[in-house]
mmCIF file of C-alpha atoms in Angstrom:
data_model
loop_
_atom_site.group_PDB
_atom_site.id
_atom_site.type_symbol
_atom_site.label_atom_id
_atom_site.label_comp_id
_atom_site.label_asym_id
_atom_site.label_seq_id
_atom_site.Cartn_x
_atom_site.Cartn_y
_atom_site.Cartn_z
ATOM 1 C CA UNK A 1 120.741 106.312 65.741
ATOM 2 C CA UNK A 2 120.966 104.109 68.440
ATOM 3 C CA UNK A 3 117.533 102.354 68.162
ATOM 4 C CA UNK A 4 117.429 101.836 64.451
ATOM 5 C CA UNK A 5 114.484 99.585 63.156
ATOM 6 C CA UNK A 6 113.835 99.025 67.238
ATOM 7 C CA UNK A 7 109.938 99.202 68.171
ATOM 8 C CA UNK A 8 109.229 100.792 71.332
ATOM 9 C CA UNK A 9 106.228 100.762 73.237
ATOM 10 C CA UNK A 10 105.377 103.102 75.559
ATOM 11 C CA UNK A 11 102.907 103.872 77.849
ATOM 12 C CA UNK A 12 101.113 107.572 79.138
ATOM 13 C CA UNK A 13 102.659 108.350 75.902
ATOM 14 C CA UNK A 14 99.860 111.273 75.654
ATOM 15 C CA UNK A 15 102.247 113.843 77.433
ATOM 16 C CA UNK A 16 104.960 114.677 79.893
ATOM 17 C CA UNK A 17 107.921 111.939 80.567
ATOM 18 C CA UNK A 18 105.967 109.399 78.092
ATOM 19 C CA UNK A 19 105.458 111.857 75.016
ATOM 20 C CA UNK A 20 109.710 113.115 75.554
ATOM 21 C CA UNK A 21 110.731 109.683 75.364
ATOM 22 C CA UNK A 22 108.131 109.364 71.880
ATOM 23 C CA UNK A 23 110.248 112.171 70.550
ATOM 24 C CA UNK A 24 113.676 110.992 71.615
ATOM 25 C CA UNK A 25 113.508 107.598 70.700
ATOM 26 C CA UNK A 26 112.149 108.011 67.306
ATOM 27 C CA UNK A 27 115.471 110.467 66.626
ATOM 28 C CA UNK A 28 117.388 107.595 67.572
ATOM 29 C CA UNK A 29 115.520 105.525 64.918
ATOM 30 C CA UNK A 30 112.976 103.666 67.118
ATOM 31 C CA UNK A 31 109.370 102.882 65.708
ATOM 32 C CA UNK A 32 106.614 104.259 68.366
ATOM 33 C CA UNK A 33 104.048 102.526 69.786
ATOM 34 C CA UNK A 34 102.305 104.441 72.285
ATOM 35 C CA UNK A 35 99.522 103.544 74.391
ATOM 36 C CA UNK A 36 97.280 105.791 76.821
ATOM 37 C CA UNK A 37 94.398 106.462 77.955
ATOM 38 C CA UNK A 38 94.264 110.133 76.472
ATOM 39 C CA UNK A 39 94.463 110.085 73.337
ATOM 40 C CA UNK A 40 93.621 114.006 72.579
ATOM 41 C CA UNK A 41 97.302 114.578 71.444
ATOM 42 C CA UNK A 42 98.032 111.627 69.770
ATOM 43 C CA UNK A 43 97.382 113.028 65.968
ATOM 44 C CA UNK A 44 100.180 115.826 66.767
ATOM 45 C CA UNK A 45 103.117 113.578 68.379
ATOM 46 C CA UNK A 46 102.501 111.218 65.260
ATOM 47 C CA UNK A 47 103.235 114.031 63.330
ATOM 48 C CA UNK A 48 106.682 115.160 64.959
ATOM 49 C CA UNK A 49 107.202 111.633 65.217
ATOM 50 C CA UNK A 50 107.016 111.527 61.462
ATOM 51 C CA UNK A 51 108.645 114.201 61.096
ATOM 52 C CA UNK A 52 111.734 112.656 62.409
ATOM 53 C CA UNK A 53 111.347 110.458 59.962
ATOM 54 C CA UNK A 54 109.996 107.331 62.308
ATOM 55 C CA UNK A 55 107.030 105.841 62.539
ATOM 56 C CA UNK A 56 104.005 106.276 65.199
ATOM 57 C CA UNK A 57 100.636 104.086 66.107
ATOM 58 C CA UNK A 58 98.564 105.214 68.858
ATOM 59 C CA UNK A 59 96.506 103.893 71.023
ATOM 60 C CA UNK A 60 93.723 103.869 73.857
ATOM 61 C CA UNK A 61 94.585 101.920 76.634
ATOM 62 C CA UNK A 62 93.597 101.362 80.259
ATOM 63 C CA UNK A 63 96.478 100.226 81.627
ATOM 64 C CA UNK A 64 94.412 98.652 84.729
ATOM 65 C CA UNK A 65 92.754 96.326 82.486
ATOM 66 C CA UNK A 66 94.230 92.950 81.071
ATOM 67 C CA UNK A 67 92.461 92.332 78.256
ATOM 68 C CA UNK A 68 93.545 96.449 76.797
ATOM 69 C CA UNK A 69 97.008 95.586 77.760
ATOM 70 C CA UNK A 70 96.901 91.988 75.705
ATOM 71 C CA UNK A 71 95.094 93.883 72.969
ATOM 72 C CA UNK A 72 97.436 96.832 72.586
ATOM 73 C CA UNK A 73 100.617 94.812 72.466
ATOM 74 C CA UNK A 74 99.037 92.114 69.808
ATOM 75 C CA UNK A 75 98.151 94.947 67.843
ATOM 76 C CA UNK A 76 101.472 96.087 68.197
ATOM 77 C CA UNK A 77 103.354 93.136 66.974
ATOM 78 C CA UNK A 78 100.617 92.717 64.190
ATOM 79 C CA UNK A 79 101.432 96.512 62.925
ATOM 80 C CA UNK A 80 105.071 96.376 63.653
ATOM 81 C CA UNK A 81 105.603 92.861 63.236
ATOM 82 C CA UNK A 82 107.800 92.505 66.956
ATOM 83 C CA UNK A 83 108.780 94.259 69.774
ATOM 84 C CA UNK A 84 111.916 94.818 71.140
ATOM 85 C CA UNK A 85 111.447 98.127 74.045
ATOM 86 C CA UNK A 86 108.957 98.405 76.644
ATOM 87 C CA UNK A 87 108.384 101.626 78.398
ATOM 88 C CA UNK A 88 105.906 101.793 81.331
ATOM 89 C CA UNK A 89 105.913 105.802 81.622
ATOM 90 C CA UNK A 90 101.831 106.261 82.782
ATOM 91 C CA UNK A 91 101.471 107.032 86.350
ATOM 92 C CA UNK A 92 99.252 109.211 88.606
ATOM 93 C CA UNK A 93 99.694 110.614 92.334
ATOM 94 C CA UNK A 94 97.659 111.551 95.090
ATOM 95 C CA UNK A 95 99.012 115.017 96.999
ATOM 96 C CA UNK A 96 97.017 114.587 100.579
ATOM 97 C CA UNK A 97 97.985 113.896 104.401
ATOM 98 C CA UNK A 98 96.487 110.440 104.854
ATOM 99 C CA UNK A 99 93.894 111.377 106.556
ATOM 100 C CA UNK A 100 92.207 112.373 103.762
ATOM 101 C CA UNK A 101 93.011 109.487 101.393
ATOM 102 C CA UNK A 102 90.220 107.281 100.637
ATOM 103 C CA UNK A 103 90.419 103.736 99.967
ATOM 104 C CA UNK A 104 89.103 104.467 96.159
ATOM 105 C CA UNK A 105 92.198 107.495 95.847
ATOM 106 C CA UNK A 106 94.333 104.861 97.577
ATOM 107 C CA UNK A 107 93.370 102.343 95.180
ATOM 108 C CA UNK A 108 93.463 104.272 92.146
ATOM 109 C CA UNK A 109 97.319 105.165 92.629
ATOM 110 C CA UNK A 110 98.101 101.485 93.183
ATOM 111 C CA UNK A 111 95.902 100.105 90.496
ATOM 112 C CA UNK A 112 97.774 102.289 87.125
ATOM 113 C CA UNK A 113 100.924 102.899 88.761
ATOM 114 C CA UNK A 114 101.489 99.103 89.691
ATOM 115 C CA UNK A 115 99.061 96.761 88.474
ATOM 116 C CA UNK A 116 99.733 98.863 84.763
ATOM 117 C CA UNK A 117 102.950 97.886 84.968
ATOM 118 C CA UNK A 118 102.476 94.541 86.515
ATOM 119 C CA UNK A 119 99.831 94.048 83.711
ATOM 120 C CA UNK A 120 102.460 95.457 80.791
ATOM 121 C CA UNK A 121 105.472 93.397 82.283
ATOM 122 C CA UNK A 122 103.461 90.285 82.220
ATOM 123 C CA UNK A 123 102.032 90.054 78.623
ATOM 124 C CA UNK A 124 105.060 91.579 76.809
ATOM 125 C CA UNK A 125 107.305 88.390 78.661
ATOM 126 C CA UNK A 126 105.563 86.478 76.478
ATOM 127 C CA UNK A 127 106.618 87.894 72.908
ATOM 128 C CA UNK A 128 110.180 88.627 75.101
ATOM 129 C CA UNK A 129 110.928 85.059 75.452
ATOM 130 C CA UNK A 130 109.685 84.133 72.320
ATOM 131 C CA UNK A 131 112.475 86.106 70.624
ATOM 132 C CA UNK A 132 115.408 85.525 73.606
ATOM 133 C CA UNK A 133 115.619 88.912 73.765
ATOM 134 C CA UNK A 134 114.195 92.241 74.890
ATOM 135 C CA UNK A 135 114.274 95.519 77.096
ATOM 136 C CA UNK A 136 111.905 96.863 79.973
ATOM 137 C CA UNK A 137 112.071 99.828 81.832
ATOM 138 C CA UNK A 138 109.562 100.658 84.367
ATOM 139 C CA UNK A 139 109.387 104.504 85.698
ATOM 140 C CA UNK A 140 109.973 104.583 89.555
ATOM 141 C CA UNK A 141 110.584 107.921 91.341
ATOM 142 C CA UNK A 142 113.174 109.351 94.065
ATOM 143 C CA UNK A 143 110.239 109.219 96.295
ATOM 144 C CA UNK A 144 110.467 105.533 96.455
ATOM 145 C CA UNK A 145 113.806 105.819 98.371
ATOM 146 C CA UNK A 146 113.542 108.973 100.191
ATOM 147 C CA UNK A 147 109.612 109.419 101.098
ATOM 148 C CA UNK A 148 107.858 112.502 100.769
ATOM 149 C CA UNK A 149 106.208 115.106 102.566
ATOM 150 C CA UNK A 150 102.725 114.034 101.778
ATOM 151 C CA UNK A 151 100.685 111.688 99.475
ATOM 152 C CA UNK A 152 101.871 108.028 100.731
ATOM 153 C CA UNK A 153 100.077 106.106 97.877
ATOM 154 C CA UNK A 154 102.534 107.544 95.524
ATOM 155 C CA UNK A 155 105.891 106.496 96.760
ATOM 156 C CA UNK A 156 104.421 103.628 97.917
ATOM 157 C CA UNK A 157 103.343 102.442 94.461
ATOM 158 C CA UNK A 158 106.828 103.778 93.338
ATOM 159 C CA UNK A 159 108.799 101.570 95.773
ATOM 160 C CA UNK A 160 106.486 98.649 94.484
ATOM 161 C CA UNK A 161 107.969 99.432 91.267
ATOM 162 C CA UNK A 162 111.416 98.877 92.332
ATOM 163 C CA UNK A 163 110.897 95.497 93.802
ATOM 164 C CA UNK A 164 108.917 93.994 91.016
ATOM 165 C CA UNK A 165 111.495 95.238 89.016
ATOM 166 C CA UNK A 166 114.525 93.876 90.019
ATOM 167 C CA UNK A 167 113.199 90.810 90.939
ATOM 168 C CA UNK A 168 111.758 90.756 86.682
ATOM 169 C CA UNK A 169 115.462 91.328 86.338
ATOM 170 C CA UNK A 170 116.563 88.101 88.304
ATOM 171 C CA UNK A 171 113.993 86.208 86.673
ATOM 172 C CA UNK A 172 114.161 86.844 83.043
ATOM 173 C CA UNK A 173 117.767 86.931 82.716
ATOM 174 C CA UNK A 174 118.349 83.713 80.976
ATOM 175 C CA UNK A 175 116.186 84.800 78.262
ATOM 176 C CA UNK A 176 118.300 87.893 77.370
ATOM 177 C CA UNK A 177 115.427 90.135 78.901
ATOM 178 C CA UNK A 178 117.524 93.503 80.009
ATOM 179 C CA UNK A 179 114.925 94.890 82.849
ATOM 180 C CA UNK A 180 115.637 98.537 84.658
ATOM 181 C CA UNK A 181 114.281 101.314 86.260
ATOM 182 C CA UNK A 182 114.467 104.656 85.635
ATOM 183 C CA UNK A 183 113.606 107.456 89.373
ATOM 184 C CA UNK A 184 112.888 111.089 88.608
ATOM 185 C CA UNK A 185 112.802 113.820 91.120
ATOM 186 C CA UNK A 186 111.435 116.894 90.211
ATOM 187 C CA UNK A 187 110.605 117.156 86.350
ATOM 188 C CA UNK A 188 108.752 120.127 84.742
ATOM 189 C CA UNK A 189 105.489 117.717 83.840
ATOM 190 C CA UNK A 190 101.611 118.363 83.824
ATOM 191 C CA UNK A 191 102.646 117.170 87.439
ATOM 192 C CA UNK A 192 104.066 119.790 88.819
ATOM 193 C CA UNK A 193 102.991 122.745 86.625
ATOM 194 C CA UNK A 194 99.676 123.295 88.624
ATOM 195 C CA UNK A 195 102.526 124.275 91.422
ATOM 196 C CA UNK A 196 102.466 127.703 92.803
ATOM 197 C CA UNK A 197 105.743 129.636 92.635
ATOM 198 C CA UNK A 198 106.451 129.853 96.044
ATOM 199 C CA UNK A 199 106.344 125.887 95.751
ATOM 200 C CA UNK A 200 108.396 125.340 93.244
ATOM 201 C CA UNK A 201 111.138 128.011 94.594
ATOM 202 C CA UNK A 202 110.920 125.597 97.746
ATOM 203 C CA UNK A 203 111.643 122.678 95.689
ATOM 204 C CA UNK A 204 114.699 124.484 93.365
ATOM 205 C CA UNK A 205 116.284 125.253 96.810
ATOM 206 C CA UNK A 206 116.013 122.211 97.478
ATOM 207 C CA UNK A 207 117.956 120.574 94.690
ATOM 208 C CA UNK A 208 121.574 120.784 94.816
ATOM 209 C CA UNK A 209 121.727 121.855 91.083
ATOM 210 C CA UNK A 210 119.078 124.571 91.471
ATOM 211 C CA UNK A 211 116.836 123.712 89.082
ATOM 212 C CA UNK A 212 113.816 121.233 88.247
ATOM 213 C CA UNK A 213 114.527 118.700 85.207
ATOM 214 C CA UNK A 214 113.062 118.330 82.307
ATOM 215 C CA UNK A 215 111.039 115.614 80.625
ATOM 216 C CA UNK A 216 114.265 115.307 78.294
ATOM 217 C CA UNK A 217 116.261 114.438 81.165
ATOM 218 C CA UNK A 218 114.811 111.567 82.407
ATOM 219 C CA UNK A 219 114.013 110.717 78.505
ATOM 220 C CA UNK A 220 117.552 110.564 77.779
ATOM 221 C CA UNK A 221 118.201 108.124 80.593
ATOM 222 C CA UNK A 222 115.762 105.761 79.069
ATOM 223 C CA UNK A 223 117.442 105.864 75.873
ATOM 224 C CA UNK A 224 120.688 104.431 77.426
ATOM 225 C CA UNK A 225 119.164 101.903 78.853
ATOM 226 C CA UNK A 226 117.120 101.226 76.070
ATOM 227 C CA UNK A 227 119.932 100.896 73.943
ATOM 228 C CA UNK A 228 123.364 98.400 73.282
ATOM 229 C CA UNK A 229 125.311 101.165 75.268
ATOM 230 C CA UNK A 230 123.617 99.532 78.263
ATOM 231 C CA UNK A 231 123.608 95.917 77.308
ATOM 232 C CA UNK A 232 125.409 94.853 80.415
ATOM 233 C CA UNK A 233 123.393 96.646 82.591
ATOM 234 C CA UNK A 234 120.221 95.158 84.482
ATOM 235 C CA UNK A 235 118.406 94.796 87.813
ATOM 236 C CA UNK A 236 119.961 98.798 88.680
ATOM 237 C CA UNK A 237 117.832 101.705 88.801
ATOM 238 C CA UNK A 238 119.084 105.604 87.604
ATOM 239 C CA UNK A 239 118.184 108.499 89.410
ATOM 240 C CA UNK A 240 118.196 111.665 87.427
ATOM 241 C CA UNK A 241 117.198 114.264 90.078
ATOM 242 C CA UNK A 242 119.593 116.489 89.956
ATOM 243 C CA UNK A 243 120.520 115.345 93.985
ATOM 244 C CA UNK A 244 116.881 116.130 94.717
ATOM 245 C CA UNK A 245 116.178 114.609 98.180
ATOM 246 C CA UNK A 246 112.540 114.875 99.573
ATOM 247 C CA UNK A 247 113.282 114.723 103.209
ATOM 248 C CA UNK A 248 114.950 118.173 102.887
ATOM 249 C CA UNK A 249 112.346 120.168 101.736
ATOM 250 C CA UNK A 250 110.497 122.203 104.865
ATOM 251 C CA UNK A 251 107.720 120.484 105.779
#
């Protein structure tokens, strides 16, 4: 149980990387506060949530807008009385050439990917420093480091990540605040499922291990983090890609 009595809120907690890391930290003992904004499969997760014998409170949030953000972590440390993990899990991406990216699609990507975390970072500080201690991890990607074959807006929002990470790292330090990034490659998420097979066979090859990861995998990387086993450990980010490296893919 290595998050017992912790409270954990996480965001795009409605499915993929988000809803794993629901599951995985609640068998370690966390409390679950998850925030997104789907809420359609909420009711179940709080039920295998329970079921591990945690705790779960949902809710709707746009993580683009301040005053949601400010809302769902007050109403977090009203229901759960403080918090001690943040997880910012929701993201979105946009698979074109540029050419065909609009300002709005453009905008869209930057707005949740980094102004949501931006936005979650900022507010949770607050009840952070207030208690001299506390964990974030923010969800970057191997994209952010290697590129990709298409869809700029994505890594670029990644990489964004990665900066205002480590420089939250530098800076919150002397209040105990632990802050981290975690950089998947290819996980088997909503994401990628809409893949054909001959795409995904391109990626496996692609991947010195052979095979795409799973939600659990970059879950689990989270949890160390997330936890006393990592209590030394800040400003660094953890790839879990399996060796995945865009640029080698056949473009």
């Amino acid at each position: 149980m290595l998050l017992s009595n912790k409270v954990a809120v996480i965001t795009g907690v409605n499915s993929g990387i988000g809803r794993k890391a629901a599951e995985v930290f609640a068998k370690n003992g966390a409390k679950i506060f998850g925030v997104d904004v789907r809420t359609d499969c909420m009711d179940n997760l709080k039920n295998v949530v329970e079921g591990f014998g945690s705790e779960f409170y949902g809710c709707q949030c746009d993580v683009r807008n301040a005053e949601d953000v400010k809302s769902a972590l007050q109403k977090a440390v009203e229901h759960y009385g403080a918090i001690d993990i943040m997880l910012n899990i929701a993201g979105v991406s946009c698979d074109k050439p540029i050419t065909r990216i609009s300002e709005d699609e453009f905008g869209r990507v930057m707005d949740i990917n980094v102004k949501g975390v931006f936005n979650f970072c900022k507010y949770v500080t607050s009840y952070f420093k207030k208690q001299k201690h506390g964990v974030i991890i923010n969800t970057s990607s191997i994209t952010a480091l290697c590129g990709s074959g298409m869809g700029c807006p994505y890594p670029a929002s990644k990489a964004a990540i990665l900066g205002m990470s480590k420089t939250l790292a530098f800076e919150l330090a002397p209040w105990n605040i632990r802050v981290n990034t975690v950089a998947p490659g290819v996980i088997n998420t909503e994401m990628v499922s809409s893949l054909e097979s001959s795409a995904r066979k391109t990626f496996e090859k692609s991947i010195p291990l052979k095979h795409m990861g799973d939600a659990e995998d970059v879950a689990n990387a989270m949890l160390y983090l997330a936890s006393d086993m990592a209590k030394y450990v800040t400003a660094t980010n953890i790839c879990v890609d399996g060796g995945y490296r865009p640029s080698t893919v056949n473009l």
